[in-house]
Tab-separated table of C-alpha atoms in Angstrom:
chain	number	residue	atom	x	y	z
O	1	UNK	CA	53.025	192.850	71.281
O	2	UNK	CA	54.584	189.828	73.936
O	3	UNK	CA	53.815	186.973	71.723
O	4	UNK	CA	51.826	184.289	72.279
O	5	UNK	CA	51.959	183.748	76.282
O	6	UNK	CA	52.019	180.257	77.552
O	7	UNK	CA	52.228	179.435	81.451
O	8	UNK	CA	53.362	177.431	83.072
O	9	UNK	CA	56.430	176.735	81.189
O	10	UNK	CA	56.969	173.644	82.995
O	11	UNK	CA	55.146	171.416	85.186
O	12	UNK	CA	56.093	168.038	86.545
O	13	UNK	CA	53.023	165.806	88.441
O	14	UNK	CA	51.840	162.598	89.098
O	15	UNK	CA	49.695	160.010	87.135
O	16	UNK	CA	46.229	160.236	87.905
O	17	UNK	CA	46.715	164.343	88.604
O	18	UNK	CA	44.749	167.278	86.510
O	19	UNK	CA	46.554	169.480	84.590
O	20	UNK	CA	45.547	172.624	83.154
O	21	UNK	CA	47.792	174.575	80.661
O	22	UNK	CA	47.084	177.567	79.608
O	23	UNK	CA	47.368	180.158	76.502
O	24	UNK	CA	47.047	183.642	76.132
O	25	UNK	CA	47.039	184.606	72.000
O	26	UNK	CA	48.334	187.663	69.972
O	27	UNK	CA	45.681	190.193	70.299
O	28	UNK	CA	43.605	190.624	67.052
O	29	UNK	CA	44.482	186.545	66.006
O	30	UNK	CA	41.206	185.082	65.036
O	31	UNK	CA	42.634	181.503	65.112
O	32	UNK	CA	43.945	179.754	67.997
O	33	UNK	CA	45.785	176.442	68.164
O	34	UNK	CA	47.020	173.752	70.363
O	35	UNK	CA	49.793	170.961	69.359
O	36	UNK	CA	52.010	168.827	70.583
O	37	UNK	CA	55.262	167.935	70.586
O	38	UNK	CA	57.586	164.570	71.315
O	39	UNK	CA	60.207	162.697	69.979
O	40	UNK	CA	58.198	159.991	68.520
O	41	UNK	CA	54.622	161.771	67.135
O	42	UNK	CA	56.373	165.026	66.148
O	43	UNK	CA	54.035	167.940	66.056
O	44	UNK	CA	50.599	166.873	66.505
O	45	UNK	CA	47.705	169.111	65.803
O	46	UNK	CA	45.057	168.549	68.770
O	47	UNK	CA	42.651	171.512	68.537
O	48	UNK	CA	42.247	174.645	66.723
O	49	UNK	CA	39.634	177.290	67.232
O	50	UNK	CA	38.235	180.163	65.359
O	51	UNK	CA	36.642	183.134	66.972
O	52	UNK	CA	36.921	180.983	70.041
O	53	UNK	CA	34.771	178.317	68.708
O	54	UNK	CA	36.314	174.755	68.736
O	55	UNK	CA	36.137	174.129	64.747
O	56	UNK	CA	38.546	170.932	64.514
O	57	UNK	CA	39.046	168.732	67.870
O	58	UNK	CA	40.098	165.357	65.759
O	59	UNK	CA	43.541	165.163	66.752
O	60	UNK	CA	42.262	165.216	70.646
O	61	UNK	CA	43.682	161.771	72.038
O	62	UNK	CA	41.089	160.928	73.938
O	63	UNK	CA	38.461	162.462	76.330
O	64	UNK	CA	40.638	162.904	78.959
O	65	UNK	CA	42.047	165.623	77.045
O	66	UNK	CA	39.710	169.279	76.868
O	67	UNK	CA	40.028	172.678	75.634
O	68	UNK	CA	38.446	175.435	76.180
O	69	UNK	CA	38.586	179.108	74.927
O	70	UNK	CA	36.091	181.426	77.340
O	71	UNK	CA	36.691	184.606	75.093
O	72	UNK	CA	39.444	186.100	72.843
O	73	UNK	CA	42.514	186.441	75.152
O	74	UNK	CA	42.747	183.209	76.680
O	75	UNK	CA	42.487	179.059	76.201
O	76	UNK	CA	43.365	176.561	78.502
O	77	UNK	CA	44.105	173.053	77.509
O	78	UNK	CA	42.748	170.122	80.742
O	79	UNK	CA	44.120	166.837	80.536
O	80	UNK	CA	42.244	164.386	83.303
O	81	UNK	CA	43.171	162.163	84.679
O	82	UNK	CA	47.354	162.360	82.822
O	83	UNK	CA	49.115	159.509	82.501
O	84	UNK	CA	52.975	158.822	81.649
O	85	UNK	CA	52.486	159.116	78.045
O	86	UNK	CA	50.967	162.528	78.062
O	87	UNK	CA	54.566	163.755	78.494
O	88	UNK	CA	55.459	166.149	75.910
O	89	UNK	CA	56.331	169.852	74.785
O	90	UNK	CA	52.628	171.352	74.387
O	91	UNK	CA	52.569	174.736	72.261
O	92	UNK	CA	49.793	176.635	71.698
O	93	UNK	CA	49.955	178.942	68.212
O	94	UNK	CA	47.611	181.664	67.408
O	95	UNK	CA	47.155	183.315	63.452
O	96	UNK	CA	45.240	185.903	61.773
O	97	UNK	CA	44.403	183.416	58.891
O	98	UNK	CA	45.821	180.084	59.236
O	99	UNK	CA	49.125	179.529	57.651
O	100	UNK	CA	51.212	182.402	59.226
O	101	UNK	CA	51.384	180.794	63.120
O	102	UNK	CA	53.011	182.314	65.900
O	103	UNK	CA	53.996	179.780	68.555
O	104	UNK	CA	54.358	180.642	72.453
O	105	UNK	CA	57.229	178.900	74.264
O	106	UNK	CA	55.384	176.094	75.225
O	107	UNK	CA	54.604	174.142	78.463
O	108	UNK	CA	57.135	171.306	78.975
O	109	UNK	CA	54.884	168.536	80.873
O	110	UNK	CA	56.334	165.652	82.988
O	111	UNK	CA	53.876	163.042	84.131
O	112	UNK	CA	55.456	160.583	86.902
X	1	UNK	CA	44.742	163.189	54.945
X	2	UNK	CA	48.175	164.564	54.533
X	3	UNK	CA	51.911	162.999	54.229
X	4	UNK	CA	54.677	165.065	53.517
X	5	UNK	CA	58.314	163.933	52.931
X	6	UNK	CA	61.648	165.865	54.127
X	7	UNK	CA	65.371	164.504	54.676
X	8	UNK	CA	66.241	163.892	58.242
X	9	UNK	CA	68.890	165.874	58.424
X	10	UNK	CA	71.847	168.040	56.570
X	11	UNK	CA	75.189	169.115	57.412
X	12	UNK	CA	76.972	171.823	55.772
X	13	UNK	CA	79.966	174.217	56.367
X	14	UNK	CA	79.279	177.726	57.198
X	15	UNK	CA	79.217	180.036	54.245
X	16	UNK	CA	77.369	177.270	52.163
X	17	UNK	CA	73.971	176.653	50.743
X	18	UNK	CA	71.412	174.258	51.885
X	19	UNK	CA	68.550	173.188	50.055
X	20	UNK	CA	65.602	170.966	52.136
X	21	UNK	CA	63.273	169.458	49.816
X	22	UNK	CA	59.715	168.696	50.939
X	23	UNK	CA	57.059	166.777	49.068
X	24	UNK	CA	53.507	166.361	50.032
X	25	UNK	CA	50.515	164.179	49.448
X	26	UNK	CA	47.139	165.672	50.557
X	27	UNK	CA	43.334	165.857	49.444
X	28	UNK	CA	42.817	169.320	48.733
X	29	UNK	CA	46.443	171.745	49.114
X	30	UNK	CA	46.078	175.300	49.730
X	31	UNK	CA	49.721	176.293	50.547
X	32	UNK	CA	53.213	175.035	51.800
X	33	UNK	CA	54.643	176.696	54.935
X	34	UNK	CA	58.132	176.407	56.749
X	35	UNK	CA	58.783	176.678	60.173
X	36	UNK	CA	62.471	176.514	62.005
X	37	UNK	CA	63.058	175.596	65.689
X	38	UNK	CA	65.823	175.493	67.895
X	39	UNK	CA	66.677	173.204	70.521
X	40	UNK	CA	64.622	173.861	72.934
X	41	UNK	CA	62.797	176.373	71.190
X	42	UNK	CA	59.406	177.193	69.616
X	43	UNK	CA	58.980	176.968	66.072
X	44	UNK	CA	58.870	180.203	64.317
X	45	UNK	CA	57.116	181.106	61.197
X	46	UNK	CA	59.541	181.341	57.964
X	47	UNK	CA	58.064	181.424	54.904
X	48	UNK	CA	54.874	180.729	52.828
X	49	UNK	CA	53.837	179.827	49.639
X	50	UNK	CA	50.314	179.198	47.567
X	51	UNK	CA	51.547	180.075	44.241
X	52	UNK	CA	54.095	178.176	41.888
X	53	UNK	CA	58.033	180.184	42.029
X	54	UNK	CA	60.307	181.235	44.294
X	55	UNK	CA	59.801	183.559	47.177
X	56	UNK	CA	62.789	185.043	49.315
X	57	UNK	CA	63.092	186.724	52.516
X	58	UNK	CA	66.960	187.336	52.824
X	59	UNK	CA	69.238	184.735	53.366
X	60	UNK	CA	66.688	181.718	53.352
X	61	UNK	CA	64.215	181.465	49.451
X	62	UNK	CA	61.435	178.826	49.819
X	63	UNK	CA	60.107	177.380	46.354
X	64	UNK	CA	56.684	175.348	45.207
X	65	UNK	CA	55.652	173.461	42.534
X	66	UNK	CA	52.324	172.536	42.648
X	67	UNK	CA	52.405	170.450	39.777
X	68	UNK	CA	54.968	168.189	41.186
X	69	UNK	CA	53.585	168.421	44.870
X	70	UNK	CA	57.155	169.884	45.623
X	71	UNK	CA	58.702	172.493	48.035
X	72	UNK	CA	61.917	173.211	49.198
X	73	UNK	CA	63.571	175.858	51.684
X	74	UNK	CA	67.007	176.967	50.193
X	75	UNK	CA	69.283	178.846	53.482
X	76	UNK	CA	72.324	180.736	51.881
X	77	UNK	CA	75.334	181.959	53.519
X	78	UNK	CA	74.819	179.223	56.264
X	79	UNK	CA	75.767	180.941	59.599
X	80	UNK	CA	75.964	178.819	62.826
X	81	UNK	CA	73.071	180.107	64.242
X	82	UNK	CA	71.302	178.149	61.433
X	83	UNK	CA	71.769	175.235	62.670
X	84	UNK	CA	68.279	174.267	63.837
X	85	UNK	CA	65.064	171.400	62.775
X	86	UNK	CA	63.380	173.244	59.616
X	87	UNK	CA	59.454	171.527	58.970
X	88	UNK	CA	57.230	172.108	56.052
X	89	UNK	CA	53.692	172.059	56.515
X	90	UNK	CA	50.996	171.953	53.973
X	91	UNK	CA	47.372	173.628	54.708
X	92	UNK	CA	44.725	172.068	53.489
X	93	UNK	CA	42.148	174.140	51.562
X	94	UNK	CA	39.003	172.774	53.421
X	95	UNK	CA	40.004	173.763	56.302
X	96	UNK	CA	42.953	176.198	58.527
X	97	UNK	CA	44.849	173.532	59.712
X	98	UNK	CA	48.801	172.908	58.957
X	99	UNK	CA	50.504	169.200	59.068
X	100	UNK	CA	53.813	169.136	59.972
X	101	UNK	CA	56.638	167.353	58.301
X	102	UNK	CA	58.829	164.959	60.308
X	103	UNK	CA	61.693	167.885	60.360
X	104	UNK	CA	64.852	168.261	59.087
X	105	UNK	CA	67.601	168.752	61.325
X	106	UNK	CA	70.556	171.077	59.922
X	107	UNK	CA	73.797	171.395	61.634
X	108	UNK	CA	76.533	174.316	60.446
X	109	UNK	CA	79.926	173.474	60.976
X	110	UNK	CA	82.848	175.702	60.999
């Protein structure tokens, strides 16, 4: 199996832009999960799913932040309009039951 | 909610033994997890536990004690490529969620 795929692996835009990262999980991985990373926060839980339903969102900043996950191969995570401070390492993980995650490589995102 | 405890950071010579201790406040614990990363790097899945003792997987051991709301990760035969952040992360049992630990950083010197 590749992993957990993540693309793109960086991306650098402007405030005010749309950005749309996105995840493609270990086949057979029931959950699916989206964090953050930065110096300051750490790793920050924002959304997990399970069998592509969005069970826990509470760690979602605020609305301008949006995840989807269409069907069992793929997620993407919108953030509209970004700002500065969404700049950050954003992994997504996926798991067969919870506590065992496997992390892609993770989008490095630069907001200007 | 969850907190969990872990030292910022270790150094340690290679060929010697590093223990990272983890404690944890939560509501309801299901089981303690550890995670390395290097720079740069994903974290990758190390160890788990649910169940008081000690649990190994080669060079690296990871403990709990439930009682005492305690973990730790014990590396042996530190090798260079050690050096890395290690988190703990605790699940909760109402739900499939894990909350990371601040991270500890270890460096291996020669």
């Amino acid at each position: 199996d590749a992993g957990v795929i993540q693309s793109p692996r960086h991306e650098v835009t402007e405030m005010g832009q749309e950005v749309t990262l996105r995840c493609k999980p270990i086949s057979g991985h029931d959950y699916l999960f989206w964090y953050r990373q930065t110096m300051m926060r750490g790793l920050e839980l924002l959304i997990y799913f399970n069998n592509n339903v969005p069970i826990d969102d509470s760690g979602m900043p605020e609305d301008r932040f949006s995840a989807k996950m269409p069907n069992a191969s793929f997620s993407t995570l919108k953030i509209q309009p970004s700002e500065p401070r969404d700049s950050a390492v954003y992994f997504c993980a996926s798991s067969p039951q919870g506590h065992e995650q496997y992390f892609g490589p993770g989008t490095r995102l630069t907001v200007t | 909610g969850q907190s969990l405890e872990q030292p910022s950071e270790v150094t340690a010579v290679e060929g010697a033994i590093v223990q990272i201790n983890c404690t944890y406040q939560t509501s309801g614990f299901y089981g303690l997890s550890w995670y390395q990363q290097h720079d740069g790097g994903a974290p990758t899945f190390l160890s788990y536990n649910a169940l008081d003792g000690l649990e190994e997987t080669g060079r690296f051991s990871s403990f709990l004690s439930r009682s005492d709301s305690y973990g730790y990760l014990l590396l042996q035969e530190l090798q260079m490529k050690d050096s890395a952040s290690y988190f703990c992360a605790v699940r909760d049992i109402n739900d499939y969620k894990l909350s990371f630990g601040a991270g500890t950083t270890v460096t291996v010197r020669a």
